[in-house]
CSV table of C-alpha atoms and ligand atoms in Angstrom, one decimal:
chain,number,residue,atom,x,y,z
T,1,UNK,CA,84.8,77.3,-26.2
T,2,UNK,CA,85.5,79.9,-29.0
T,3,UNK,CA,88.3,82.5,-27.8
T,4,UNK,CA,87.1,84.6,-30.5
T,5,UNK,CA,89.1,88.1,-30.4
T,6,UNK,CA,88.8,90.5,-33.1
T,7,UNK,CA,92.3,91.8,-32.5
T,8,UNK,CA,93.9,88.5,-32.3
T,9,UNK,CA,92.2,87.2,-35.8
T,10,UNK,CA,93.1,90.6,-37.5
T,11,UNK,CA,96.2,90.8,-39.5
T,12,UNK,CA,99.0,92.9,-38.3
T,13,UNK,CA,99.4,95.1,-41.5
T,14,UNK,CA,95.7,96.0,-41.2
T,15,UNK,CA,95.8,96.6,-37.6
T,16,UNK,CA,98.2,99.4,-38.4
T,17,UNK,CA,96.6,100.4,-41.7
T,18,UNK,CA,95.9,104.0,-42.4
T,19,UNK,CA,92.9,103.8,-44.8
T,20,UNK,CA,92.8,105.5,-48.0
T,21,UNK,CA,91.1,108.9,-47.5
T,22,UNK,CA,89.1,109.6,-50.6
T,23,UNK,CA,87.7,113.1,-51.3
T,24,UNK,CA,84.3,112.1,-50.5
T,25,UNK,CA,85.1,110.4,-47.3
T,26,UNK,CA,87.1,113.5,-46.0
T,27,UNK,CA,84.5,115.9,-46.3
T,28,UNK,CA,81.2,115.6,-44.5
T,29,UNK,CA,78.7,118.2,-45.0
T,30,UNK,CA,76.8,120.1,-47.3
T,31,UNK,CA,78.2,122.3,-50.1
T,32,UNK,CA,77.3,123.9,-53.4
T,33,UNK,CA,80.7,123.8,-55.3
T,34,UNK,CA,82.7,120.7,-55.3
T,35,UNK,CA,86.4,121.4,-56.3
T,36,UNK,CA,87.9,118.6,-54.0
T,37,UNK,CA,88.0,115.3,-56.5
T,38,UNK,CA,89.2,116.3,-59.9
T,39,UNK,CA,85.7,115.4,-61.2
T,40,UNK,CA,84.5,116.7,-64.5
T,41,UNK,CA,82.2,119.9,-63.7
T,42,UNK,CA,80.2,118.9,-66.8
T,43,UNK,CA,77.2,117.0,-66.0
T,44,UNK,CA,75.6,114.8,-68.7
T,45,UNK,CA,73.6,111.9,-67.3
T,46,UNK,CA,74.4,112.7,-63.5
T,47,UNK,CA,77.4,110.5,-63.3
T,48,UNK,CA,80.2,113.3,-63.2
T,49,UNK,CA,80.7,112.7,-59.6
T,50,UNK,CA,82.0,110.1,-57.5
T,51,UNK,CA,79.3,108.0,-55.6
T,52,UNK,CA,78.6,107.6,-51.8
T,53,UNK,CA,81.3,105.5,-50.5
T,54,UNK,CA,79.3,104.0,-48.0
T,55,UNK,CA,76.0,103.8,-49.9
T,56,UNK,CA,73.9,105.3,-47.0
T,57,UNK,CA,70.6,105.4,-48.9
T,58,UNK,CA,70.9,101.9,-50.5
T,59,UNK,CA,72.0,100.7,-47.1
T,60,UNK,CA,68.9,102.3,-45.4
T,61,UNK,CA,66.6,100.7,-47.9
T,62,UNK,CA,68.3,97.2,-47.5
T,63,UNK,CA,68.4,97.5,-43.7
T,64,UNK,CA,64.6,98.1,-43.9
T,65,UNK,CA,63.9,95.1,-46.1
T,66,UNK,CA,66.1,92.6,-43.9
T,67,UNK,CA,65.1,93.9,-40.4
T,68,UNK,CA,68.7,94.9,-39.4
T,69,UNK,CA,70.6,98.2,-38.6
T,70,UNK,CA,72.7,99.9,-41.0
T,71,UNK,CA,75.8,99.6,-39.0
T,72,UNK,CA,75.5,95.9,-39.2
T,73,UNK,CA,75.5,96.0,-43.1
T,74,UNK,CA,78.4,95.8,-45.6
T,75,UNK,CA,78.0,96.0,-49.5
T,76,UNK,CA,80.3,94.6,-51.8
T,77,UNK,CA,80.6,94.4,-55.4
T,78,UNK,CA,78.9,91.2,-55.4
T,79,UNK,CA,79.4,88.7,-52.6
T,80,UNK,CA,82.6,87.4,-54.3
T,81,UNK,CA,84.2,91.0,-53.4
T,82,UNK,CA,83.1,90.3,-49.6
T,83,UNK,CA,84.6,86.8,-49.5
T,84,UNK,CA,87.9,88.2,-50.8
T,85,UNK,CA,87.9,91.2,-48.3
T,86,UNK,CA,87.4,88.8,-45.5
T,87,UNK,CA,90.3,86.7,-46.4
T,88,UNK,CA,92.5,89.6,-46.7
T,89,UNK,CA,91.3,91.1,-43.5
T,90,UNK,CA,92.0,88.0,-41.4
T,91,UNK,CA,94.5,85.6,-43.3
T,92,UNK,CA,98.1,86.0,-43.4
T,93,UNK,CA,99.5,84.5,-46.6
T,94,UNK,CA,101.6,81.5,-46.5
T,95,UNK,CA,100.7,81.3,-42.8
T,96,UNK,CA,96.9,81.2,-42.3
T,97,UNK,CA,93.9,78.8,-43.6
T,98,UNK,CA,90.4,78.7,-44.2
T,99,UNK,CA,88.0,75.7,-43.9
T,100,UNK,CA,85.4,75.2,-46.7
T,101,UNK,CA,83.5,71.8,-47.4
T,102,UNK,CA,83.2,69.9,-50.6
T,103,UNK,CA,81.1,69.8,-52.5
T,104,UNK,CA,80.2,73.5,-52.2
T,105,UNK,CA,80.8,76.8,-53.7
T,106,UNK,CA,84.3,77.1,-54.9
T,107,UNK,CA,85.1,80.8,-55.0
T,108,UNK,CA,86.2,80.6,-51.3
T,109,UNK,CA,88.9,78.2,-52.6
T,110,UNK,CA,89.8,80.6,-55.6
T,111,UNK,CA,89.9,83.5,-53.4
T,112,UNK,CA,92.0,81.9,-50.9
T,113,UNK,CA,94.5,80.6,-53.4
T,114,UNK,CA,94.7,84.1,-54.9
T,115,UNK,CA,95.7,85.2,-51.5
T,116,UNK,CA,98.2,82.4,-51.0
T,117,UNK,CA,96.0,81.2,-48.2
T,118,UNK,CA,96.0,77.5,-47.3
T,119,UNK,CA,92.6,75.8,-47.9
T,120,UNK,CA,91.3,72.9,-45.5
T,121,UNK,CA,88.9,71.3,-47.6
T,122,UNK,CA,86.4,68.9,-45.7
T,123,UNK,CA,84.3,66.4,-47.6
T,124,UNK,CA,80.7,66.7,-46.5
T,125,UNK,CA,78.9,63.3,-45.2
T,126,UNK,CA,77.1,61.0,-47.8
T,127,UNK,CA,73.9,62.8,-46.9
T,128,UNK,CA,75.7,66.3,-47.7
T,129,UNK,CA,75.6,67.3,-44.1
T,130,UNK,CA,78.6,68.9,-42.2
T,131,UNK,CA,81.4,66.2,-40.9
T,132,UNK,CA,81.2,67.5,-37.4
T,133,UNK,CA,84.0,65.2,-36.2
T,134,UNK,CA,86.5,66.1,-38.9
T,135,UNK,CA,85.6,69.6,-38.4
T,136,UNK,CA,86.5,69.4,-34.5
T,137,UNK,CA,90.0,68.1,-35.4
T,138,UNK,CA,90.9,71.0,-37.6
T,139,UNK,CA,89.3,73.9,-35.5
T,140,UNK,CA,92.0,74.6,-33.7
T,141,UNK,CA,94.4,74.8,-36.6
T,142,UNK,CA,95.8,77.9,-38.4
T,143,UNK,CA,92.3,78.3,-39.7
T,144,UNK,CA,90.9,81.9,-39.2
T,145,UNK,CA,87.8,81.8,-41.4
T,146,UNK,CA,85.2,79.0,-41.8
T,147,UNK,CA,82.8,79.1,-44.8
T,148,UNK,CA,79.4,77.5,-44.7
T,149,UNK,CA,77.1,77.6,-47.7
T,150,UNK,CA,73.5,77.2,-46.9
T,151,UNK,CA,71.3,76.3,-48.9
T,152,UNK,CA,74.4,74.7,-50.3
T,153,UNK,CA,75.2,75.2,-53.8
T,154,UNK,CA,75.4,72.6,-56.0
T,155,UNK,CA,73.1,70.4,-54.0
T,156,UNK,CA,70.5,72.6,-52.3
T,157,UNK,CA,70.6,71.1,-48.8
T,158,UNK,CA,70.5,73.3,-45.7
T,159,UNK,CA,72.8,73.4,-42.8
T,160,UNK,CA,70.5,73.7,-39.7
T,161,UNK,CA,70.9,76.7,-37.7
T,162,UNK,CA,71.4,75.1,-34.4
T,163,UNK,CA,74.6,73.2,-36.0
T,164,UNK,CA,75.9,76.8,-37.1
T,165,UNK,CA,75.4,78.3,-33.6
T,166,UNK,CA,77.1,75.4,-32.1
T,167,UNK,CA,80.3,75.9,-34.5
T,168,UNK,CA,80.2,79.7,-33.5
T,169,UNK,CA,80.5,78.6,-30.0
T,170,UNK,CA,83.5,76.6,-30.7
T,171,UNK,CA,85.4,78.1,-33.5
T,172,UNK,CA,87.7,80.8,-32.5
T,173,UNK,CA,87.9,82.3,-36.1
T,174,UNK,CA,85.1,83.9,-38.0
T,175,UNK,CA,82.2,81.6,-39.3
T,176,UNK,CA,81.0,82.8,-42.6
T,177,UNK,CA,77.5,81.4,-43.6
T,178,UNK,CA,76.8,82.0,-47.3
T,179,UNK,CA,73.0,82.6,-47.6
T,180,UNK,CA,73.0,83.4,-51.6
T,181,UNK,CA,69.9,81.3,-51.8
T,182,UNK,CA,68.1,81.6,-48.5
T,183,UNK,CA,65.1,83.4,-50.2
T,184,UNK,CA,64.1,80.0,-51.5
T,185,UNK,CA,64.2,78.2,-48.5
T,186,UNK,CA,61.7,78.0,-45.7
T,187,UNK,CA,64.4,77.8,-43.0
T,188,UNK,CA,65.2,81.0,-41.1
T,189,UNK,CA,68.1,83.1,-42.0
T,190,UNK,CA,71.2,83.0,-39.8
T,191,UNK,CA,70.7,86.6,-39.4
T,192,UNK,CA,68.3,85.7,-36.5
T,193,UNK,CA,71.2,84.6,-34.3
T,194,UNK,CA,73.7,87.1,-35.7
T,195,UNK,CA,73.5,89.4,-32.5
T,196,UNK,CA,74.3,86.4,-30.3
T,197,UNK,CA,77.8,85.5,-31.8
T,198,UNK,CA,80.4,88.1,-32.4
T,199,UNK,CA,82.2,85.5,-34.8
T,200,UNK,CA,79.4,85.1,-37.0
T,201,UNK,CA,79.3,86.7,-40.5
T,202,UNK,CA,76.3,86.2,-42.9
T,203,UNK,CA,76.6,86.8,-46.5
T,204,UNK,CA,73.7,87.2,-48.8
T,205,UNK,CA,73.3,88.7,-52.3
T,206,UNK,CA,70.9,90.4,-54.9
T,207,UNK,CA,72.2,88.3,-57.4
T,208,UNK,CA,69.7,85.3,-57.1
T,209,UNK,CA,66.2,85.9,-55.7
T,210,UNK,CA,66.5,90.0,-56.1
T,211,UNK,CA,67.1,89.3,-59.6
T,212,UNK,CA,70.1,91.8,-60.0
T,213,UNK,CA,73.2,89.7,-60.8
T,214,UNK,CA,74.1,92.2,-63.3
T,215,UNK,CA,74.5,94.9,-61.0
T,216,UNK,CA,76.8,93.2,-58.5
T,217,UNK,CA,75.7,93.9,-55.1
T,218,UNK,CA,76.6,91.5,-52.3
T,219,UNK,CA,75.5,91.9,-48.4
T,220,UNK,CA,77.5,91.3,-45.4
T,221,UNK,CA,76.1,91.2,-41.8
T,222,UNK,CA,78.1,91.4,-38.9
T,223,UNK,CA,79.2,93.0,-35.6
T,224,UNK,CA,79.9,96.9,-36.0
T,225,UNK,CA,83.5,96.2,-35.3
T,226,UNK,CA,83.7,93.8,-38.4
T,227,UNK,CA,81.9,95.9,-40.7
T,228,UNK,CA,84.0,98.8,-39.8
T,229,UNK,CA,87.2,96.9,-40.5
T,230,UNK,CA,85.7,96.1,-44.0
T,231,UNK,CA,85.0,99.5,-44.5
T,232,UNK,CA,88.8,100.5,-43.7
T,233,UNK,CA,90.1,98.1,-46.7
T,234,UNK,CA,87.6,98.0,-49.3
T,235,UNK,CA,88.0,100.1,-52.6
T,236,UNK,CA,86.6,103.4,-51.7
T,237,UNK,CA,84.0,103.3,-54.5
T,238,UNK,CA,83.3,99.6,-54.6
T,239,UNK,CA,79.6,100.2,-55.5
T,240,UNK,CA,79.0,102.7,-58.8
T,241,UNK,CA,76.6,105.3,-58.8
T,242,UNK,CA,74.4,103.8,-61.5
T,243,UNK,CA,74.3,100.4,-59.6
T,244,UNK,CA,73.2,102.3,-56.3
T,245,UNK,CA,70.4,104.4,-58.1
T,246,UNK,CA,69.4,101.1,-60.1
T,247,UNK,CA,69.0,98.9,-56.9
T,248,UNK,CA,67.0,101.6,-55.1
T,249,UNK,CA,64.6,101.7,-58.1
T,250,UNK,CA,64.4,97.9,-58.2
T,251,UNK,CA,64.0,97.3,-54.5
T,252,UNK,CA,60.8,99.3,-54.5
T,253,UNK,CA,58.4,96.8,-55.9
T,254,UNK,CA,58.2,94.2,-53.0
T,255,UNK,CA,55.2,92.3,-54.1
T,256,UNK,CA,56.6,91.6,-57.4
T,257,UNK,CA,59.8,90.1,-56.1
T,258,UNK,CA,57.7,88.1,-53.5
T,259,UNK,CA,55.8,86.8,-56.4
T,260,UNK,CA,58.6,85.9,-58.5
T,261,UNK,CA,60.3,84.0,-55.6
T,262,UNK,CA,57.1,81.8,-54.9
T,263,UNK,CA,56.9,81.2,-58.6
T,264,UNK,CA,60.4,79.8,-58.7
T,265,UNK,CA,59.8,77.7,-55.6
T,266,UNK,CA,56.7,76.5,-57.3
T,267,UNK,CA,58.5,75.5,-60.5
T,268,UNK,CA,61.5,74.1,-58.7
T,269,UNK,CA,59.1,71.7,-56.7
T,270,UNK,CA,57.2,70.6,-60.1
T,271,UNK,CA,60.7,70.1,-61.9
T,272,UNK,CA,61.8,68.0,-59.0
T,273,UNK,CA,58.7,65.8,-59.4
T,274,UNK,CA,59.2,65.7,-63.1
T,275,UNK,CA,62.8,64.7,-63.3
T,276,UNK,CA,62.1,62.1,-60.5
T,277,UNK,CA,60.0,60.3,-63.1
T,278,UNK,CA,63.0,60.0,-65.8
T,279,UNK,CA,64.9,56.8,-65.8
T,280,UNK,CA,68.0,58.9,-66.7
T,281,UNK,CA,68.7,60.1,-63.1
T,282,UNK,CA,70.4,57.9,-60.6
T,283,UNK,CA,69.5,60.7,-58.0
T,284,UNK,CA,67.6,63.7,-58.1
T,285,UNK,CA,68.4,66.0,-55.0
T,286,UNK,CA,65.6,67.8,-53.1
T,287,UNK,CA,66.6,71.4,-53.1
T,288,UNK,CA,66.1,74.5,-51.3
T,289,UNK,CA,67.6,77.0,-53.7
T,290,UNK,CA,66.6,77.8,-57.3
T,291,UNK,CA,68.2,74.9,-58.8
T,292,UNK,CA,68.0,71.0,-58.9
T,293,UNK,CA,71.1,68.6,-59.0
T,294,UNK,CA,70.7,65.5,-60.6
T,295,UNK,CA,73.2,62.4,-61.2
T,296,UNK,CA,73.3,60.4,-64.2
T,297,UNK,CA,75.8,58.2,-66.1
T,298,UNK,CA,74.8,60.2,-69.2
T,299,UNK,CA,76.2,63.3,-67.6
T,300,UNK,CA,78.4,64.2,-70.5
T,301,UNK,CA,75.9,63.1,-73.5
T,302,UNK,CA,73.1,64.9,-72.0
T,303,UNK,CA,75.2,67.8,-71.2
T,304,UNK,CA,76.3,68.0,-74.7
T,305,UNK,CA,72.9,67.4,-76.4
T,306,UNK,CA,71.4,70.1,-74.3
T,307,UNK,CA,74.1,72.4,-75.5
T,308,UNK,CA,73.4,71.6,-79.0
T,309,UNK,CA,69.9,72.2,-78.6
T,310,UNK,CA,70.6,75.8,-77.1
T,311,UNK,CA,70.1,74.9,-73.6
T,312,UNK,CA,72.9,75.6,-71.2
T,313,UNK,CA,73.1,73.8,-67.8
T,314,UNK,CA,76.1,73.4,-65.4
T,315,UNK,CA,78.3,70.0,-65.3
T,316,UNK,CA,79.0,69.3,-61.6
T,317,UNK,CA,81.4,66.5,-61.6
T,318,UNK,CA,82.8,66.5,-58.2
T,319,UNK,CA,84.0,63.0,-57.1
T,320,UNK,CA,84.2,61.0,-54.8
T,321,UNK,CA,81.0,62.5,-53.3
T,322,UNK,CA,79.2,64.0,-56.4
T,323,UNK,CA,80.4,62.4,-59.6
T,324,UNK,CA,78.4,62.7,-62.7
T,325,UNK,CA,76.4,65.6,-61.4
T,326,UNK,CA,74.2,68.1,-63.6
T,327,UNK,CA,72.7,71.3,-62.0
T,328,UNK,CA,69.6,72.7,-63.6
T,329,UNK,CA,68.8,76.5,-62.6
T,330,UNK,CA,65.0,77.1,-62.5
T,331,UNK,CA,64.0,79.2,-65.3
T,332,UNK,CA,60.7,80.7,-66.7
T,333,UNK,CA,57.8,78.1,-67.3
T,334,UNK,CA,58.6,77.9,-70.8
T,335,UNK,CA,62.2,77.1,-70.6
T,336,UNK,CA,61.7,74.5,-67.8
T,337,UNK,CA,59.3,72.8,-70.2
T,338,UNK,CA,61.6,73.0,-73.0
T,339,UNK,CA,64.5,71.4,-70.7
T,340,UNK,CA,61.9,68.8,-69.6
T,341,UNK,CA,61.1,68.3,-73.2
T,342,UNK,CA,64.7,67.7,-74.6
T,343,UNK,CA,65.2,65.3,-71.5
T,344,UNK,CA,62.4,63.1,-72.5
T,345,UNK,CA,63.5,63.1,-76.2
T,346,UNK,CA,66.9,62.2,-75.1
T,347,UNK,CA,65.6,59.4,-73.2
T,348,UNK,CA,62.8,58.1,-75.7
T,349,UNK,CA,65.3,58.3,-78.9
T,350,UNK,CA,68.0,56.7,-76.8
T,351,UNK,CA,70.5,59.5,-78.1
T,352,UNK,CA,73.1,58.4,-75.4
M,401,LIG,C1,75.7,82.8,-56.7
M,401,LIG,C2,76.3,82.7,-55.3
M,401,LIG,C3,77.0,84.0,-55.1
M,401,LIG,C4,76.5,85.1,-55.5
M,401,LIG,O1,77.9,85.8,-55.7
M,401,LIG,P1,77.6,87.3,-56.3
M,401,LIG,O2,79.2,87.7,-56.4
M,401,LIG,O3,76.9,88.0,-55.2
M,401,LIG,O4,76.9,87.6,-57.4
M,401,LIG,C5,77.5,83.6,-53.6
M,401,LIG,N1,77.5,82.4,-52.9
M,401,LIG,C6,77.0,81.2,-53.7
M,401,LIG,C7,77.2,80.2,-52.9
M,401,LIG,C8,76.4,81.6,-54.9
M,401,LIG,O5,76.0,80.4,-55.4
């Protein structure tokens, strides 16, 4: 049984923290003359003022798109900032730990390392599912956070919602479900069970399906208590004015976005079929993300060959479970065709 209790999980220094009070958080109301924040009074492009620290307008738009309440939403400078903030909220350096799985996204580990927080890294099963028995053994350790990536990067495999729910029931820390690729999947988001578990935190991003990696906007969903704690420790102006405005502008065109997502899914599925035909790959994994992972003993020569031809892919050599992996992001139709043509050329001309 989970004995999750937010005050027990929280670091002592955060419990007693007086948050930094920025000019724009202290004054709430309307005014004509702003002489509180040492800004320049000269306005050239509309960026001489500090931005809304709590991104009210952008959150309202996102809450509406995602079907959540704004009070359950936190925005970070990319999800990477949210990962770091969660670790700093709950993990005492040199004492506490996080639980992660391998192979998976490695930012959780880097962020823990930066914060001097221990990492309990559990290998996934041979089918890239969660190792539930091993997980049980470390659940009652010094681990405060547990990171589950679904669809999992770099394989693209889903962790089913009922498994996530059962982990929330057992783990006394916070379960962070990273859904960076959820829009490419047919599986429902963990947002559908968010209100049932106080220790569930869902992480999403505008960097992938929403096409805004350059803007840096990550989304965190959780109970009001957790969102308020994040607001206490975040850098006051973590989302710039330009970012908030551009995101609002780009979020307007829902049908365009839905169409690009549908196209990526279709291209991913046909890329899978084409890659399966090549004798170079010992394994081509089905993916619910916007990428496909393969394994090949020609990992390095193929990688080098593609680079030489101006096509950059990602090497994912993660032994023992995933040696010699290559990850292809789904691109535009002509880019995927170029990739496939080069792979065929590499194969036919024995360039390895
Ligand atoms: C790409 C990715 C992210 C996104 O990070 P941002 O900082 O929001 O760009 C988060 N998690 C995973 C697993 C990813 O692959």
